Amino acid sequence: MKNVLFCIAIVKVVFTQEMDFSGVNQFWIIQEKLTNQRTVSEAEWQRLLMSPGYLALDKKERKGPILRRAIELAYSPDLGSELRQALDKGGFLAYSMRHLQRVPKLRDQLEQFRSELSKPGFLNQSFDKLKLLIPAELIAKYPPCPIAFVFFAPDGRGYPQIIVADLLNVMNSISQSGFFAHEYFHFYRSRLGQIKDVDFDPVDESLMYALIRIEEEGIADQLDKTEIPGITEAEIKSLVTDESKAEFYLSYRQFYKDSETWLRRINSDLEKMADEPDSAKGIADQLNKDLPIGGRPVGAFMARQIIERLGIASLRSCIGDTFKFFELFNQSNPESFSKKSITLLEQLQKKYHK
């Protein structure tokens, strides 16, 4: 079963699409000015924040102001005390700043990697992987969206109209082709979604977001993280020189191993929500907060179980259909969710499935 993903025929096509580096170019201008304690004009900030990648992060997640502050604190020598306070406080600002602090010393490597990215056919391997899950006809129908490169965090975003890729994060990924396959999965999944495009009832919102994220990220992780659970700490550290990226992979590996514990927690919380409707929102809010790495590792475990016990075709059939994903996982592992939990999921399905 380990090699089941590779049993699907692949059609060779050279994939080309727009790669935008305007955010990276403007980032270097601002980083150099801040480091040398020179004034950055408002026009220069706007050129950065209005570049396609940073603009998408702001439109989708309201990240513009916090990223501007992260860049200011990361590179301004006279803001050292504020930097330390922000790092101590934690949250996304600290997460971003720690990443940004690593960028300047790797500029030569990043520029060389950028040149590699620009070569024709660089994404062919990514789309070969993607076709293991996404139908070739869907890829043919919707040409690949643009990729906008930025520096913001050790992460990426696959939005419906654009992929936002942190250049350092991609360079440090164990699988660079897998990274783009993962992000393009999100692009194509948005065209397969079976959840109604409506605002969820407040009582259901946290739970629905958690369930969707488990399905979406868990399946996407089959394209770039399948080797992580099975390799050693020493192997991870030999493959990834960036300390924060290695720490992420090590955490991911451990949380994946803990998946059965988290599945028991999810089942228990679903039962409590069914028994105590007035407390359901609070229970779901806490679950959403507690799920490690947003539920990615447990979702990846569920997706892998579906592949190994029901076959890759079964996993492909539930892409974008969160409720079917949970249904198929329960078929592959019948003791995971109780009748009470399944009934609650069925009630949500009636409300939100297309």
CSV table of C-alpha atoms in Angstrom, one decimal:
chain,number,residue,atom,x,y,z
A,1,MET,CA,0.0,0.0,0.0
A,2,LYS,CA,3.0,2.3,0.6
A,3,ASN,CA,3.4,2.9,-3.1
A,4,VAL,CA,-0.3,3.0,-4.0
A,5,LEU,CA,-0.1,6.7,-4.9
A,6,PHE,CA,2.3,5.9,-7.7
A,7,CYS,CA,0.0,3.5,-9.5
A,8,ILE,CA,-1.9,6.3,-11.4
A,9,ALA,CA,-0.9,7.1,-14.9
A,10,ILE,CA,0.6,10.6,-15.4
A,11,VAL,CA,0.4,12.7,-18.5
A,12,LYS,CA,3.5,14.8,-19.1
A,13,VAL,CA,2.9,18.5,-19.7
A,14,VAL,CA,5.2,21.4,-19.3
A,15,PHE,CA,3.5,23.7,-16.8
A,16,THR,CA,4.2,27.4,-17.0
A,17,GLN,CA,2.5,30.2,-15.1
A,18,GLU,CA,3.2,33.7,-13.8
A,19,MET,CA,5.7,33.9,-10.9
A,20,ASP,CA,5.6,37.3,-9.3
A,21,PHE,CA,8.7,38.5,-7.3
A,22,SER,CA,7.7,42.1,-6.9
A,23,GLY,CA,7.1,41.6,-3.2
A,24,VAL,CA,10.5,40.1,-2.7
A,25,ASN,CA,12.2,42.9,-4.7
A,26,GLN,CA,10.5,45.6,-2.6
A,27,PHE,CA,11.2,43.7,0.6
A,28,TRP,CA,14.9,43.9,0.0
A,29,ILE,CA,14.7,47.6,-0.5
A,30,ILE,CA,12.9,48.1,2.8
A,31,GLN,CA,15.0,45.6,4.7
A,32,GLU,CA,18.3,47.3,3.7
A,33,LYS,CA,16.9,50.8,4.6
A,34,LEU,CA,15.7,49.7,8.0
A,35,THR,CA,18.9,47.8,8.8
A,36,ASN,CA,20.9,50.9,7.9
A,37,GLN,CA,18.5,53.2,9.9
A,38,ARG,CA,17.3,55.0,6.9
A,39,THR,CA,13.7,56.3,6.6
A,40,VAL,CA,11.3,54.1,4.6
A,41,SER,CA,8.7,56.3,2.9
A,42,GLU,CA,5.0,55.6,3.0
A,43,ALA,CA,5.1,55.1,-0.8
A,44,GLU,CA,7.8,52.4,-0.4
A,45,TRP,CA,5.7,50.6,2.2
A,46,GLN,CA,2.7,50.8,-0.1
A,47,ARG,CA,4.6,49.3,-3.0
A,48,LEU,CA,5.4,46.3,-0.7
A,49,LEU,CA,1.9,45.9,0.7
A,50,MET,CA,0.2,46.4,-2.6
A,51,SER,CA,2.3,43.8,-4.4
A,52,PRO,CA,0.2,40.7,-5.3
A,53,GLY,CA,1.4,38.4,-2.5
A,54,TYR,CA,1.2,40.8,0.4
A,55,LEU,CA,-2.1,42.2,-0.9
A,56,ALA,CA,-3.6,38.7,-1.0
A,57,LEU,CA,-2.5,38.1,2.6
A,58,ASP,CA,-4.1,41.3,3.7
A,59,LYS,CA,-7.4,40.8,1.8
A,60,LYS,CA,-7.8,37.2,3.0
A,61,GLU,CA,-6.4,37.4,6.5
A,62,ARG,CA,-5.9,41.1,7.3
A,63,LYS,CA,-2.2,40.5,7.6
A,64,GLY,CA,-0.9,43.8,6.1
A,65,PRO,CA,-0.5,45.8,9.3
A,66,ILE,CA,1.0,43.0,11.4
A,67,LEU,CA,3.5,42.1,8.6
A,68,ARG,CA,4.5,45.7,8.3
A,69,ARG,CA,5.1,45.8,12.1
A,70,ALA,CA,7.0,42.5,12.0
A,71,ILE,CA,9.3,43.8,9.3
A,72,GLU,CA,9.9,47.1,11.2
A,73,LEU,CA,10.8,45.2,14.4
A,74,ALA,CA,12.9,42.5,12.8
A,75,TYR,CA,15.3,45.0,11.1
A,76,SER,CA,15.2,48.3,13.0
A,77,PRO,CA,18.2,48.4,15.4
A,78,ASP,CA,16.6,51.2,17.5
A,79,LEU,CA,13.5,49.0,18.2
A,80,GLY,CA,15.4,46.3,20.1
A,81,SER,CA,13.4,46.6,23.3
A,82,GLU,CA,10.1,46.5,21.4
A,83,LEU,CA,11.3,43.5,19.4
A,84,ARG,CA,12.1,41.6,22.6
A,85,GLN,CA,8.7,42.4,24.1
A,86,ALA,CA,6.9,41.2,21.0
A,87,LEU,CA,8.9,38.0,20.9
A,88,ASP,CA,8.1,37.3,24.6
A,89,LYS,CA,4.4,37.9,23.9
A,90,GLY,CA,4.3,35.3,21.2
A,91,GLY,CA,1.5,35.0,18.6
A,92,PHE,CA,1.7,35.5,14.8
A,93,LEU,CA,3.8,38.7,15.2
A,94,ALA,CA,6.6,36.8,17.0
A,95,TYR,CA,6.2,33.8,14.7
A,96,SER,CA,6.7,36.1,11.7
A,97,MET,CA,9.6,38.1,13.2
A,98,ARG,CA,11.6,35.0,14.1
A,99,HIS,CA,11.3,33.9,10.5
A,100,LEU,CA,12.2,37.3,9.0
A,101,GLN,CA,15.3,37.6,11.1
A,102,ARG,CA,16.7,34.6,9.3
A,103,VAL,CA,16.2,36.0,5.8
A,104,PRO,CA,19.0,38.6,5.2
A,105,LYS,CA,21.9,36.2,6.0
A,106,LEU,CA,20.6,33.8,3.4
A,107,ARG,CA,20.1,36.4,0.6
A,108,ASP,CA,22.7,34.8,-1.8
A,109,GLN,CA,21.2,31.4,-1.5
A,110,LEU,CA,17.7,32.8,-1.9
A,111,GLU,CA,18.7,34.6,-5.1
A,112,GLN,CA,20.2,31.5,-6.5
A,113,PHE,CA,17.1,29.5,-5.6
A,114,ARG,CA,15.0,32.2,-7.2
A,115,SER,CA,16.9,31.6,-10.5
A,116,GLU,CA,16.1,27.9,-10.2
A,117,LEU,CA,12.4,28.6,-9.8
A,118,SER,CA,12.3,30.6,-13.0
A,119,LYS,CA,13.5,27.8,-15.2
A,120,PRO,CA,11.0,26.3,-17.6
A,121,GLY,CA,9.3,23.1,-16.4
A,122,PHE,CA,10.2,23.6,-12.7
A,123,LEU,CA,6.7,22.8,-11.7
A,124,ASN,CA,6.3,19.6,-13.7
A,125,GLN,CA,7.1,17.4,-10.8
A,126,SER,CA,4.6,19.3,-8.6
A,127,PHE,CA,1.8,18.7,-11.1
A,128,ASP,CA,2.8,15.0,-11.5
A,129,LYS,CA,2.2,14.7,-7.7
A,130,LEU,CA,-1.0,16.8,-7.9
A,131,LYS,CA,-2.6,14.5,-10.5
A,132,LEU,CA,-2.4,11.7,-7.9
A,133,LEU,CA,-5.3,13.4,-6.2
A,134,ILE,CA,-6.8,16.0,-8.6
A,135,PRO,CA,-8.4,14.8,-11.9
A,136,ALA,CA,-6.3,15.8,-14.9
A,137,GLU,CA,-9.4,17.2,-16.7
A,138,LEU,CA,-9.9,19.6,-13.8
A,139,ILE,CA,-6.3,20.8,-14.1
A,140,ALA,CA,-6.8,21.2,-17.9
A,141,LYS,CA,-10.0,23.2,-17.3
A,142,TYR,CA,-8.5,25.6,-14.8
A,143,PRO,CA,-4.9,26.7,-15.8
A,144,PRO,CA,-2.6,27.2,-12.8
A,145,CYS,CA,-3.0,30.4,-10.9
A,146,PRO,CA,-0.1,32.8,-10.4
A,147,ILE,CA,2.4,32.3,-7.6
A,148,ALA,CA,3.4,35.4,-5.7
A,149,PHE,CA,6.6,35.2,-3.7
A,150,VAL,CA,7.1,37.1,-0.4
A,151,PHE,CA,8.7,36.8,3.0
A,152,PHE,CA,6.2,36.5,5.8
A,153,ALA,CA,6.4,33.2,7.7
A,154,PRO,CA,7.5,29.6,7.4
A,155,ASP,CA,4.2,28.8,5.6
A,156,GLY,CA,2.3,29.2,2.3
A,157,ARG,CA,-1.2,30.0,1.2
A,158,GLY,CA,-3.2,28.4,-1.6
A,159,TYR,CA,-6.0,30.9,-2.2
A,160,PRO,CA,-8.7,30.5,-4.9
A,161,GLN,CA,-7.0,33.0,-7.2
A,162,ILE,CA,-3.4,33.1,-6.2
A,163,ILE,CA,-0.7,31.1,-4.4
A,164,VAL,CA,1.4,33.0,-1.8
A,165,ALA,CA,4.8,31.4,-1.2
A,166,ASP,CA,7.4,32.5,1.3
A,167,LEU,CA,10.6,32.1,-0.7
A,168,LEU,CA,12.7,31.1,2.3
A,169,ASN,CA,10.1,28.6,3.4
A,170,VAL,CA,10.0,26.9,0.0
A,171,MET,CA,13.8,26.8,-0.2
A,172,ASN,CA,13.9,25.1,3.2
A,173,SER,CA,11.1,22.6,2.5
A,174,ILE,CA,12.0,18.9,2.4
A,175,SER,CA,10.0,18.6,-0.8
A,176,GLN,CA,9.9,21.8,-2.9
A,177,SER,CA,7.8,20.1,-5.6
A,178,GLY,CA,5.5,18.8,-2.8
A,179,PHE,CA,5.1,22.3,-1.5
A,180,PHE,CA,3.7,23.6,-4.7
A,181,ALA,CA,1.6,20.5,-5.2
A,182,HIS,CA,0.1,21.1,-1.7
A,183,GLU,CA,-0.7,24.7,-2.4
A,184,TYR,CA,-2.1,24.0,-5.9
A,185,PHE,CA,-4.3,21.3,-4.2
A,186,HIS,CA,-6.0,24.1,-2.3
A,187,PHE,CA,-6.5,26.0,-5.6
A,188,TYR,CA,-8.2,23.0,-7.3
A,189,ARG,CA,-10.1,21.8,-4.2
A,190,SER,CA,-11.9,25.1,-4.1
A,191,ARG,CA,-13.5,24.1,-7.4
A,192,LEU,CA,-14.6,20.8,-5.9
A,193,GLY,CA,-16.0,21.9,-2.6
A,194,GLN,CA,-19.2,20.3,-1.4
A,195,ILE,CA,-19.9,22.6,1.6
A,196,LYS,CA,-22.4,25.4,1.0
A,197,ASP,CA,-20.9,28.8,0.5
A,198,VAL,CA,-22.8,30.3,3.4
A,199,ASP,CA,-22.1,31.8,6.8
A,200,PHE,CA,-22.2,29.0,9.4
A,201,ASP,CA,-24.5,29.4,12.4
A,202,PRO,CA,-22.5,30.9,15.3
A,203,VAL,CA,-23.0,27.7,17.3
A,204,ASP,CA,-21.5,25.6,14.4
A,205,GLU,CA,-18.8,27.9,13.2
A,206,SER,CA,-15.8,26.7,15.2
A,207,LEU,CA,-16.6,23.0,14.7
A,208,MET,CA,-17.2,23.4,11.0
A,209,TYR,CA,-13.9,25.2,10.5
A,210,ALA,CA,-12.1,22.5,12.5
A,211,LEU,CA,-13.7,19.7,10.5
A,212,ILE,CA,-13.0,21.4,7.1
A,213,ARG,CA,-9.4,22.1,8.0
A,214,ILE,CA,-8.8,18.5,9.1
A,215,GLU,CA,-10.1,17.2,5.8
A,216,GLU,CA,-8.5,19.8,3.5
A,217,GLU,CA,-5.0,20.0,5.1
A,218,GLY,CA,-5.0,16.3,5.9
A,219,ILE,CA,-5.5,15.4,2.3
A,220,ALA,CA,-3.1,18.1,1.0
A,221,ASP,CA,-0.4,16.8,3.3
A,222,GLN,CA,-0.4,13.5,1.3
A,223,LEU,CA,1.5,15.5,-1.3
A,224,ASP,CA,4.3,16.9,0.7
A,225,LYS,CA,4.6,15.3,4.2
A,226,THR,CA,4.0,11.6,3.9
A,227,GLU,CA,7.6,10.8,4.7
A,228,ILE,CA,7.7,12.9,7.9
A,229,PRO,CA,6.0,10.4,10.3
A,230,GLY,CA,8.4,7.6,9.4
A,231,ILE,CA,11.8,9.3,9.5
A,232,THR,CA,14.1,9.9,12.5
A,233,GLU,CA,15.0,13.1,14.2
A,234,ALA,CA,18.5,12.8,12.9
A,235,GLU,CA,17.2,12.4,9.3
A,236,ILE,CA,15.0,15.4,9.6
A,237,LYS,CA,17.9,17.6,10.9
A,238,SER,CA,20.1,16.3,8.1
A,239,LEU,CA,17.5,17.2,5.5
A,240,VAL,CA,16.5,20.6,6.9
A,241,THR,CA,19.2,23.0,8.0
A,242,ASP,CA,16.7,25.7,9.1
A,243,GLU,CA,16.1,25.2,12.8
A,244,SER,CA,12.5,26.5,12.9
A,245,LYS,CA,11.6,24.3,9.9
A,246,ALA,CA,13.2,21.3,11.5
A,247,GLU,CA,11.3,22.0,14.7
A,248,PHE,CA,8.0,22.1,12.7
A,249,TYR,CA,8.7,18.7,11.1
A,250,LEU,CA,9.6,17.2,14.5
A,251,SER,CA,6.4,18.5,16.1
A,252,TYR,CA,4.4,17.3,13.1
A,253,ARG,CA,5.9,13.8,13.4
A,254,GLN,CA,5.1,13.6,17.1
A,255,PHE,CA,1.5,14.9,16.7
A,256,TYR,CA,0.9,12.4,13.9
A,257,LYS,CA,2.0,9.6,16.2
A,258,ASP,CA,-0.5,11.0,18.8
A,259,SER,CA,-3.4,11.0,16.2
A,260,GLU,CA,-5.4,8.2,17.9
A,261,THR,CA,-5.3,10.2,21.2
A,262,TRP,CA,-6.6,13.3,19.3
A,263,LEU,CA,-9.3,11.2,17.6
A,264,ARG,CA,-10.6,10.1,21.0
A,265,ARG,CA,-10.7,13.7,22.1
A,266,ILE,CA,-12.6,14.7,18.9
A,267,ASN,CA,-15.1,11.9,19.5
A,268,SER,CA,-15.5,12.8,23.1
A,269,ASP,CA,-16.1,16.4,22.3
A,270,LEU,CA,-18.6,15.6,19.6
A,271,GLU,CA,-20.5,13.4,22.1
A,272,LYS,CA,-20.5,16.3,24.7
A,273,MET,CA,-21.8,18.7,22.0
A,274,ALA,CA,-24.6,16.3,21.2
A,275,ASP,CA,-25.5,15.9,24.9
A,276,GLU,CA,-25.1,19.6,25.9
A,277,PRO,CA,-26.2,21.8,22.9
A,278,ASP,CA,-26.0,24.9,25.1
A,279,SER,CA,-22.3,24.3,25.7
A,280,ALA,CA,-21.5,23.1,22.1
A,281,LYS,CA,-20.0,26.4,21.0
A,282,GLY,CA,-17.6,26.6,23.9
A,283,ILE,CA,-16.5,23.0,23.5
A,284,ALA,CA,-15.9,23.5,19.8
A,285,ASP,CA,-14.0,26.7,20.4
A,286,GLN,CA,-11.7,24.9,22.8
A,287,LEU,CA,-11.2,22.0,20.5
A,288,ASN,CA,-10.3,24.4,17.6
A,289,LYS,CA,-7.8,26.1,19.9
A,290,ASP,CA,-6.2,22.8,21.1
A,291,LEU,CA,-5.9,20.9,17.9
A,292,PRO,CA,-2.1,20.8,17.2
A,293,ILE,CA,-1.0,22.5,14.0
A,294,GLY,CA,-4.6,23.3,13.2
A,295,GLY,CA,-5.5,19.6,13.0
A,296,ARG,CA,-3.1,18.9,10.1
A,297,PRO,CA,-1.4,15.8,11.6
A,298,VAL,CA,-4.6,14.1,12.6
A,299,GLY,CA,-6.1,14.9,9.2
A,300,ALA,CA,-3.1,13.4,7.5
A,301,PHE,CA,-3.4,10.3,9.6
A,302,MET,CA,-7.0,9.9,8.7
A,303,ALA,CA,-6.3,10.4,5.0
A,304,ARG,CA,-3.5,7.8,5.1
A,305,GLN,CA,-5.8,5.3,6.8
A,306,ILE,CA,-8.4,5.8,4.0
A,307,ILE,CA,-5.7,5.2,1.4
A,308,GLU,CA,-4.3,2.1,3.0
A,309,ARG,CA,-7.6,0.5,3.9
A,310,LEU,CA,-10.0,1.7,1.3
A,311,GLY,CA,-7.8,2.8,-1.6
A,312,ILE,CA,-6.6,6.0,-3.2
A,313,ALA,CA,-9.9,6.2,-5.2
A,314,SER,CA,-11.8,6.5,-2.0
A,315,LEU,CA,-9.7,9.4,-0.8
A,316,ARG,CA,-10.0,11.2,-4.2
A,317,SER,CA,-13.8,10.8,-4.0
A,318,CYS,CA,-14.0,12.9,-0.8
A,319,ILE,CA,-11.8,15.9,-1.8
A,320,GLY,CA,-13.8,18.9,-0.9
A,321,ASP,CA,-16.5,16.8,0.9
A,322,THR,CA,-15.6,17.1,4.5
A,323,PHE,CA,-18.5,14.9,5.7
A,324,LYS,CA,-17.7,12.1,3.3
A,325,PHE,CA,-14.0,12.3,4.5
A,326,PHE,CA,-15.1,11.6,8.1
A,327,GLU,CA,-17.6,8.9,6.9
A,328,LEU,CA,-14.9,7.1,4.9
A,329,PHE,CA,-12.4,7.3,7.8
A,330,ASN,CA,-15.0,5.8,10.1
A,331,GLN,CA,-15.4,3.0,7.5
A,332,SER,CA,-11.6,2.4,7.6
A,333,ASN,CA,-11.5,2.6,11.4
A,334,PRO,CA,-15.0,1.6,12.6
A,335,GLU,CA,-14.4,2.1,16.3
A,336,SER,CA,-13.2,5.7,16.0
A,337,PHE,CA,-16.5,7.6,16.2
A,338,SER,CA,-19.5,6.6,18.2
A,339,LYS,CA,-23.1,6.5,16.9
A,340,LYS,CA,-23.8,9.7,18.8
A,341,SER,CA,-20.9,11.5,17.2
A,342,ILE,CA,-21.8,10.3,13.7
A,343,THR,CA,-25.4,11.4,14.3
A,344,LEU,CA,-24.2,14.9,15.1
A,345,LEU,CA,-22.0,15.0,11.9
A,346,GLU,CA,-25.0,13.8,9.9
A,347,GLN,CA,-27.1,16.7,11.3
A,348,LEU,CA,-24.4,19.2,10.2
A,349,GLN,CA,-24.3,17.5,6.8
A,350,LYS,CA,-28.0,18.1,6.3
A,351,LYS,CA,-27.5,21.8,7.1
A,352,TYR,CA,-24.3,22.6,5.1
A,353,HIS,CA,-23.7,20.0,2.4
A,354,LYS,CA,-24.6,21.2,-1.1
